[in-house]
Amino acid sequence: PALRAPILAIYHFAREADDIADEGDAPAAQRLQDLGRYRAALERAVRGDAAVDSDWPQVFGPLASALRSHALPPPLLHDLLSAFEQDVRYTDEGRRYVSHEALLDYCRLSANPVGRLLLHLYGVTDARSLQQSDQICSALQLINFWQDLSVDLPRRRHYLPRDVMAQHGVTDA
Protein backbone atom coordinates (compact mmCIF):
# COMPACT_ATOMS: atom_id res chain seq x y z
CA PRO A 1 0.00 0.00 0.00
CA ALA A 2 2.83 2.45 0.69
CA LEU A 3 3.92 2.22 -2.95
CA ARG A 4 0.47 2.47 -4.51
CA ALA A 5 0.75 6.21 -5.28
CA PRO A 6 4.14 6.09 -7.05
CA ILE A 7 3.13 2.94 -8.96
CA LEU A 8 -0.05 4.66 -10.13
CA ALA A 9 1.96 7.74 -11.09
CA ILE A 10 4.28 5.61 -13.25
CA TYR A 11 1.32 3.77 -14.77
CA HIS A 12 -0.57 6.97 -15.64
CA PHE A 13 2.58 8.53 -17.08
CA ALA A 14 3.14 5.54 -19.38
CA ARG A 15 -0.56 5.04 -20.23
CA GLU A 16 -1.04 8.68 -21.29
CA ALA A 17 2.13 8.67 -23.41
CA ASP A 18 1.07 5.41 -25.06
CA ASP A 19 -2.34 6.91 -25.84
CA ILE A 20 -0.71 9.99 -27.37
CA ALA A 21 1.37 7.71 -29.59
CA ASP A 22 -1.31 5.18 -30.53
CA GLU A 23 -4.87 6.38 -30.10
CA GLY A 24 -7.01 8.73 -32.17
CA ASP A 25 -6.64 10.13 -35.67
CA ALA A 26 -3.84 12.66 -35.19
CA PRO A 27 -1.16 12.55 -37.91
CA ALA A 28 2.31 11.34 -36.98
CA ALA A 29 3.77 14.86 -36.93
CA GLN A 30 1.16 15.95 -34.38
CA ARG A 31 1.73 12.87 -32.23
CA LEU A 32 5.47 13.52 -32.18
CA GLN A 33 4.88 17.17 -31.34
CA ASP A 34 2.56 16.15 -28.49
CA LEU A 35 5.12 13.65 -27.22
CA GLY A 36 7.72 16.43 -27.35
CA ARG A 37 5.47 18.59 -25.17
CA TYR A 38 4.98 15.61 -22.88
CA ARG A 39 8.76 15.18 -22.61
CA ALA A 40 9.12 18.88 -21.77
CA ALA A 41 6.50 18.43 -19.03
CA LEU A 42 8.52 15.49 -17.71
CA GLU A 43 11.62 17.67 -17.62
CA ARG A 44 9.74 20.31 -15.64
CA ALA A 45 8.58 17.63 -13.19
CA VAL A 46 12.14 16.29 -12.88
CA ARG A 47 13.45 19.80 -12.14
CA GLY A 48 10.74 20.21 -9.53
CA ASP A 49 9.18 23.25 -11.16
CA ALA A 50 6.34 24.37 -8.94
CA ALA A 51 3.82 24.86 -11.74
CA VAL A 52 1.81 21.76 -12.53
CA ASP A 53 1.72 21.16 -16.24
CA SER A 54 -1.58 22.53 -17.51
CA ASP A 55 -2.07 19.91 -20.26
CA TRP A 56 -1.63 16.83 -18.07
CA PRO A 57 -1.94 17.84 -14.39
CA GLN A 58 -3.43 14.45 -13.51
CA VAL A 59 -0.18 12.85 -14.74
CA PHE A 60 2.58 15.24 -13.79
CA GLY A 61 1.30 16.31 -10.38
CA PRO A 62 1.50 12.76 -8.99
CA LEU A 63 4.63 11.97 -11.01
CA ALA A 64 6.44 15.03 -9.64
CA SER A 65 5.54 13.87 -6.15
CA ALA A 66 6.86 10.35 -6.88
CA LEU A 67 10.04 11.78 -8.40
CA ARG A 68 10.65 13.73 -5.18
CA SER A 69 9.61 11.16 -2.63
CA HIS A 70 11.15 8.09 -4.27
CA ALA A 71 13.99 9.56 -6.37
CA LEU A 72 12.72 7.86 -9.52
CA PRO A 73 15.46 7.69 -12.17
CA PRO A 74 14.45 10.14 -14.94
CA PRO A 75 16.39 8.30 -17.69
CA LEU A 76 13.99 5.36 -17.36
CA LEU A 77 10.99 7.66 -17.89
CA HIS A 78 12.73 9.24 -20.88
CA ASP A 79 13.36 5.76 -22.31
CA LEU A 80 9.62 5.08 -22.22
CA LEU A 81 8.97 8.27 -24.18
CA SER A 82 11.65 7.30 -26.70
CA ALA A 83 9.85 3.99 -27.27
CA PHE A 84 6.54 5.77 -27.89
CA GLU A 85 8.23 8.16 -30.33
CA GLN A 86 9.75 5.15 -32.09
CA ASP A 87 6.27 3.61 -32.32
CA VAL A 88 4.98 6.69 -34.11
CA ARG A 89 7.91 6.85 -36.52
CA TYR A 90 7.87 3.15 -37.36
CA THR A 91 4.11 3.11 -37.89
CA ASP A 92 4.09 6.30 -39.98
CA GLU A 93 6.96 5.16 -42.18
CA GLY A 94 5.78 1.55 -42.40
CA ARG A 95 9.17 0.50 -41.02
CA ARG A 96 9.84 -2.94 -39.65
CA TYR A 97 12.29 -4.46 -37.25
CA VAL A 98 15.00 -6.13 -39.29
CA SER A 99 16.30 -8.34 -36.53
CA HIS A 100 15.41 -9.94 -33.25
CA GLU A 101 18.15 -7.82 -31.66
CA ALA A 102 16.55 -4.62 -32.98
CA LEU A 103 13.21 -5.65 -31.51
CA LEU A 104 14.87 -6.42 -28.16
CA ASP A 105 16.47 -2.98 -28.27
CA TYR A 106 12.98 -1.55 -28.62
CA CYS A 107 11.92 -3.61 -25.57
CA ARG A 108 14.86 -2.08 -23.70
CA LEU A 109 13.06 1.24 -24.09
CA SER A 110 9.42 0.15 -23.95
CA ALA A 111 9.21 -2.57 -21.32
CA ASN A 112 12.39 -2.86 -19.30
CA PRO A 113 12.12 0.61 -17.75
CA VAL A 114 8.85 -0.38 -16.09
CA GLY A 115 10.44 -3.34 -14.32
CA ARG A 116 13.44 -1.26 -13.32
CA LEU A 117 11.21 1.52 -11.96
CA LEU A 118 9.29 -0.98 -9.85
CA LEU A 119 12.49 -2.57 -8.57
CA HIS A 120 13.76 0.92 -7.72
CA LEU A 121 10.68 1.53 -5.58
CA TYR A 122 11.48 -1.64 -3.64
CA GLY A 123 15.16 -0.72 -3.29
CA VAL A 124 16.35 -3.58 -5.50
CA THR A 125 19.38 -2.44 -7.49
CA ASP A 126 21.71 -5.42 -7.89
CA ALA A 127 22.82 -6.29 -11.41
CA ARG A 128 21.40 -9.82 -11.38
CA SER A 129 17.91 -8.65 -10.40
CA LEU A 130 17.97 -5.89 -13.01
CA GLN A 131 19.05 -8.37 -15.70
CA GLN A 132 16.35 -10.85 -14.72
CA SER A 133 13.75 -8.07 -14.68
CA ASP A 134 14.83 -6.96 -18.17
CA GLN A 135 14.48 -10.51 -19.46
CA ILE A 136 11.02 -10.92 -17.95
CA CYS A 137 9.81 -7.52 -19.17
CA SER A 138 11.15 -8.09 -22.69
CA ALA A 139 9.50 -11.51 -22.79
CA LEU A 140 6.17 -10.06 -21.68
CA GLN A 141 6.45 -7.31 -24.31
CA LEU A 142 7.16 -9.85 -27.05
CA ILE A 143 4.23 -12.03 -25.94
CA ASN A 144 1.99 -8.97 -26.06
CA PHE A 145 3.15 -8.14 -29.59
CA TRP A 146 2.67 -11.61 -30.91
CA GLN A 147 -0.75 -12.14 -29.40
CA ASP A 148 -1.95 -8.84 -30.91
CA LEU A 149 -0.89 -9.39 -34.53
CA SER A 150 -4.48 -9.09 -35.78
CA VAL A 151 -4.74 -5.67 -34.13
CA ASP A 152 -1.26 -4.36 -34.85
CA LEU A 153 -0.76 -5.35 -38.50
CA PRO A 154 -3.74 -3.33 -39.82
CA ARG A 155 -2.39 -0.35 -37.86
CA ARG A 156 0.97 -0.73 -39.64
CA ARG A 157 2.72 -1.98 -36.50
CA HIS A 158 4.87 -4.92 -37.43
CA TYR A 159 6.67 -6.62 -34.55
CA LEU A 160 7.78 -9.76 -36.35
CA PRO A 161 11.50 -9.31 -37.07
CA ARG A 162 12.45 -9.92 -40.69
CA ASP A 163 15.38 -12.19 -39.80
CA VAL A 164 13.19 -14.50 -37.71
CA MET A 165 10.51 -14.56 -40.39
CA ALA A 166 13.10 -15.50 -43.01
CA GLN A 167 14.63 -18.14 -40.73
CA HIS A 168 11.26 -19.85 -40.41
CA GLY A 169 10.05 -19.26 -43.97
CA VAL A 170 7.24 -16.93 -42.88
CA THR A 171 5.98 -14.34 -45.35
CA ASP A 172 3.81 -11.30 -44.77
CA ALA A 173 0.87 -13.17 -46.25
mmCIF file of C-alpha atoms in Angstrom:
data_model
loop_
_atom_site.group_PDB
_atom_site.id
_atom_site.type_symbol
_atom_site.label_atom_id
_atom_site.label_comp_id
_atom_site.label_asym_id
_atom_site.label_seq_id
_atom_site.Cartn_x
_atom_site.Cartn_y
_atom_site.Cartn_z
ATOM 1 C CA PRO A 1 0.000 0.000 0.000
ATOM 2 C CA ALA A 2 2.835 2.453 0.689
ATOM 3 C CA LEU A 3 3.924 2.219 -2.953
ATOM 4 C CA ARG A 4 0.473 2.472 -4.512
ATOM 5 C CA ALA A 5 0.754 6.213 -5.281
ATOM 6 C CA PRO A 6 4.141 6.088 -7.053
ATOM 7 C CA ILE A 7 3.131 2.943 -8.955
ATOM 8 C CA LEU A 8 -0.046 4.657 -10.127
ATOM 9 C CA ALA A 9 1.962 7.744 -11.095
ATOM 10 C CA ILE A 10 4.279 5.612 -13.245
ATOM 11 C CA TYR A 11 1.316 3.772 -14.773
ATOM 12 C CA HIS A 12 -0.574 6.971 -15.638
ATOM 13 C CA PHE A 13 2.584 8.531 -17.081
ATOM 14 C CA ALA A 14 3.141 5.545 -19.383
ATOM 15 C CA ARG A 15 -0.561 5.045 -20.228
ATOM 16 C CA GLU A 16 -1.039 8.679 -21.292
ATOM 17 C CA ALA A 17 2.128 8.667 -23.407
ATOM 18 C CA ASP A 18 1.071 5.414 -25.063
ATOM 19 C CA ASP A 19 -2.338 6.909 -25.840
ATOM 20 C CA ILE A 20 -0.714 9.993 -27.366
ATOM 21 C CA ALA A 21 1.369 7.713 -29.591
ATOM 22 C CA ASP A 22 -1.307 5.178 -30.530
ATOM 23 C CA GLU A 23 -4.873 6.381 -30.101
ATOM 24 C CA GLY A 24 -7.011 8.726 -32.174
ATOM 25 C CA ASP A 25 -6.636 10.126 -35.669
ATOM 26 C CA ALA A 26 -3.841 12.661 -35.192
ATOM 27 C CA PRO A 27 -1.162 12.549 -37.908
ATOM 28 C CA ALA A 28 2.312 11.344 -36.978
ATOM 29 C CA ALA A 29 3.774 14.856 -36.931
ATOM 30 C CA GLN A 30 1.162 15.949 -34.380
ATOM 31 C CA ARG A 31 1.731 12.865 -32.232
ATOM 32 C CA LEU A 32 5.472 13.517 -32.181
ATOM 33 C CA GLN A 33 4.884 17.168 -31.344
ATOM 34 C CA ASP A 34 2.563 16.154 -28.485
ATOM 35 C CA LEU A 35 5.123 13.650 -27.224
ATOM 36 C CA GLY A 36 7.716 16.434 -27.350
ATOM 37 C CA ARG A 37 5.474 18.595 -25.169
ATOM 38 C CA TYR A 38 4.978 15.608 -22.882
ATOM 39 C CA ARG A 39 8.761 15.175 -22.614
ATOM 40 C CA ALA A 40 9.117 18.875 -21.775
ATOM 41 C CA ALA A 41 6.499 18.428 -19.031
ATOM 42 C CA LEU A 42 8.516 15.493 -17.714
ATOM 43 C CA GLU A 43 11.620 17.667 -17.622
ATOM 44 C CA ARG A 44 9.745 20.309 -15.637
ATOM 45 C CA ALA A 45 8.584 17.628 -13.186
ATOM 46 C CA VAL A 46 12.141 16.287 -12.882
ATOM 47 C CA ARG A 47 13.446 19.804 -12.144
ATOM 48 C CA GLY A 48 10.740 20.211 -9.526
ATOM 49 C CA ASP A 49 9.183 23.252 -11.161
ATOM 50 C CA ALA A 50 6.340 24.367 -8.942
ATOM 51 C CA ALA A 51 3.816 24.861 -11.738
ATOM 52 C CA VAL A 52 1.810 21.759 -12.528
ATOM 53 C CA ASP A 53 1.719 21.161 -16.244
ATOM 54 C CA SER A 54 -1.583 22.532 -17.509
ATOM 55 C CA ASP A 55 -2.072 19.913 -20.261
ATOM 56 C CA TRP A 56 -1.626 16.832 -18.066
ATOM 57 C CA PRO A 57 -1.941 17.839 -14.387
ATOM 58 C CA GLN A 58 -3.427 14.452 -13.508
ATOM 59 C CA VAL A 59 -0.183 12.851 -14.745
ATOM 60 C CA PHE A 60 2.581 15.242 -13.791
ATOM 61 C CA GLY A 61 1.298 16.310 -10.382
ATOM 62 C CA PRO A 62 1.503 12.759 -8.990
ATOM 63 C CA LEU A 63 4.626 11.969 -11.010
ATOM 64 C CA ALA A 64 6.435 15.031 -9.641
ATOM 65 C CA SER A 65 5.540 13.874 -6.152
ATOM 66 C CA ALA A 66 6.857 10.352 -6.878
ATOM 67 C CA LEU A 67 10.042 11.779 -8.397
ATOM 68 C CA ARG A 68 10.648 13.728 -5.184
ATOM 69 C CA SER A 69 9.609 11.159 -2.632
ATOM 70 C CA HIS A 70 11.149 8.089 -4.274
ATOM 71 C CA ALA A 71 13.985 9.555 -6.366
ATOM 72 C CA LEU A 72 12.717 7.863 -9.523
ATOM 73 C CA PRO A 73 15.461 7.686 -12.168
ATOM 74 C CA PRO A 74 14.449 10.143 -14.942
ATOM 75 C CA PRO A 75 16.388 8.302 -17.694
ATOM 76 C CA LEU A 76 13.989 5.359 -17.365
ATOM 77 C CA LEU A 77 10.995 7.661 -17.886
ATOM 78 C CA HIS A 78 12.734 9.236 -20.884
ATOM 79 C CA ASP A 79 13.364 5.760 -22.309
ATOM 80 C CA LEU A 80 9.622 5.080 -22.223
ATOM 81 C CA LEU A 81 8.971 8.269 -24.184
ATOM 82 C CA SER A 82 11.654 7.304 -26.697
ATOM 83 C CA ALA A 83 9.850 3.994 -27.266
ATOM 84 C CA PHE A 84 6.545 5.769 -27.886
ATOM 85 C CA GLU A 85 8.234 8.157 -30.326
ATOM 86 C CA GLN A 86 9.748 5.151 -32.091
ATOM 87 C CA ASP A 87 6.273 3.611 -32.320
ATOM 88 C CA VAL A 88 4.981 6.688 -34.108
ATOM 89 C CA ARG A 89 7.915 6.846 -36.519
ATOM 90 C CA TYR A 90 7.872 3.154 -37.364
ATOM 91 C CA THR A 91 4.105 3.115 -37.895
ATOM 92 C CA ASP A 92 4.089 6.300 -39.975
ATOM 93 C CA GLU A 93 6.958 5.159 -42.181
ATOM 94 C CA GLY A 94 5.778 1.554 -42.399
ATOM 95 C CA ARG A 95 9.165 0.497 -41.022
ATOM 96 C CA ARG A 96 9.837 -2.937 -39.650
ATOM 97 C CA TYR A 97 12.289 -4.456 -37.248
ATOM 98 C CA VAL A 98 14.997 -6.126 -39.292
ATOM 99 C CA SER A 99 16.298 -8.344 -36.528
ATOM 100 C CA HIS A 100 15.407 -9.938 -33.247
ATOM 101 C CA GLU A 101 18.153 -7.819 -31.658
ATOM 102 C CA ALA A 102 16.552 -4.615 -32.979
ATOM 103 C CA LEU A 103 13.211 -5.650 -31.508
ATOM 104 C CA LEU A 104 14.866 -6.419 -28.158
ATOM 105 C CA ASP A 105 16.472 -2.978 -28.274
ATOM 106 C CA TYR A 106 12.980 -1.547 -28.617
ATOM 107 C CA CYS A 107 11.925 -3.613 -25.573
ATOM 108 C CA ARG A 108 14.859 -2.078 -23.697
ATOM 109 C CA LEU A 109 13.057 1.240 -24.090
ATOM 110 C CA SER A 110 9.418 0.153 -23.951
ATOM 111 C CA ALA A 111 9.206 -2.574 -21.321
ATOM 112 C CA ASN A 112 12.388 -2.863 -19.305
ATOM 113 C CA PRO A 113 12.124 0.613 -17.746
ATOM 114 C CA VAL A 114 8.849 -0.377 -16.088
ATOM 115 C CA GLY A 115 10.442 -3.341 -14.322
ATOM 116 C CA ARG A 116 13.436 -1.259 -13.319
ATOM 117 C CA LEU A 117 11.211 1.522 -11.963
ATOM 118 C CA LEU A 118 9.293 -0.981 -9.853
ATOM 119 C CA LEU A 119 12.493 -2.568 -8.572
ATOM 120 C CA HIS A 120 13.764 0.923 -7.725
ATOM 121 C CA LEU A 121 10.680 1.526 -5.577
ATOM 122 C CA TYR A 122 11.478 -1.636 -3.641
ATOM 123 C CA GLY A 123 15.157 -0.722 -3.290
ATOM 124 C CA VAL A 124 16.353 -3.580 -5.503
ATOM 125 C CA THR A 125 19.379 -2.440 -7.495
ATOM 126 C CA ASP A 126 21.711 -5.423 -7.895
ATOM 127 C CA ALA A 127 22.820 -6.291 -11.412
ATOM 128 C CA ARG A 128 21.402 -9.821 -11.379
ATOM 129 C CA SER A 129 17.911 -8.652 -10.401
ATOM 130 C CA LEU A 130 17.975 -5.894 -13.012
ATOM 131 C CA GLN A 131 19.052 -8.370 -15.701
ATOM 132 C CA GLN A 132 16.347 -10.848 -14.722
ATOM 133 C CA SER A 133 13.751 -8.070 -14.682
ATOM 134 C CA ASP A 134 14.833 -6.960 -18.167
ATOM 135 C CA GLN A 135 14.483 -10.507 -19.464
ATOM 136 C CA ILE A 136 11.017 -10.920 -17.952
ATOM 137 C CA CYS A 137 9.811 -7.515 -19.171
ATOM 138 C CA SER A 138 11.149 -8.092 -22.692
ATOM 139 C CA ALA A 139 9.502 -11.514 -22.791
ATOM 140 C CA LEU A 140 6.169 -10.055 -21.678
ATOM 141 C CA GLN A 141 6.449 -7.313 -24.311
ATOM 142 C CA LEU A 142 7.157 -9.853 -27.053
ATOM 143 C CA ILE A 143 4.235 -12.026 -25.940
ATOM 144 C CA ASN A 144 1.989 -8.969 -26.056
ATOM 145 C CA PHE A 145 3.154 -8.140 -29.586
ATOM 146 C CA TRP A 146 2.670 -11.609 -30.909
ATOM 147 C CA GLN A 147 -0.754 -12.139 -29.400
ATOM 148 C CA ASP A 148 -1.952 -8.842 -30.911
ATOM 149 C CA LEU A 149 -0.888 -9.388 -34.534
ATOM 150 C CA SER A 150 -4.478 -9.094 -35.777
ATOM 151 C CA VAL A 151 -4.742 -5.671 -34.126
ATOM 152 C CA ASP A 152 -1.257 -4.361 -34.855
ATOM 153 C CA LEU A 153 -0.763 -5.355 -38.498
ATOM 154 C CA PRO A 154 -3.742 -3.334 -39.823
ATOM 155 C CA ARG A 155 -2.385 -0.350 -37.859
ATOM 156 C CA ARG A 156 0.973 -0.727 -39.638
ATOM 157 C CA ARG A 157 2.717 -1.977 -36.496
ATOM 158 C CA HIS A 158 4.872 -4.924 -37.427
ATOM 159 C CA TYR A 159 6.669 -6.617 -34.554
ATOM 160 C CA LEU A 160 7.778 -9.763 -36.352
ATOM 161 C CA PRO A 161 11.497 -9.313 -37.074
ATOM 162 C CA ARG A 162 12.453 -9.921 -40.690
ATOM 163 C CA ASP A 163 15.378 -12.189 -39.804
ATOM 164 C CA VAL A 164 13.189 -14.495 -37.707
ATOM 165 C CA MET A 165 10.509 -14.564 -40.388
ATOM 166 C CA ALA A 166 13.102 -15.501 -43.011
ATOM 167 C CA GLN A 167 14.631 -18.139 -40.727
ATOM 168 C CA HIS A 168 11.256 -19.847 -40.410
ATOM 169 C CA GLY A 169 10.047 -19.260 -43.969
ATOM 170 C CA VAL A 170 7.238 -16.933 -42.880
ATOM 171 C CA THR A 171 5.976 -14.338 -45.355
ATOM 172 C CA ASP A 172 3.807 -11.305 -44.771
ATOM 173 C CA ALA A 173 0.871 -13.173 -46.252
#
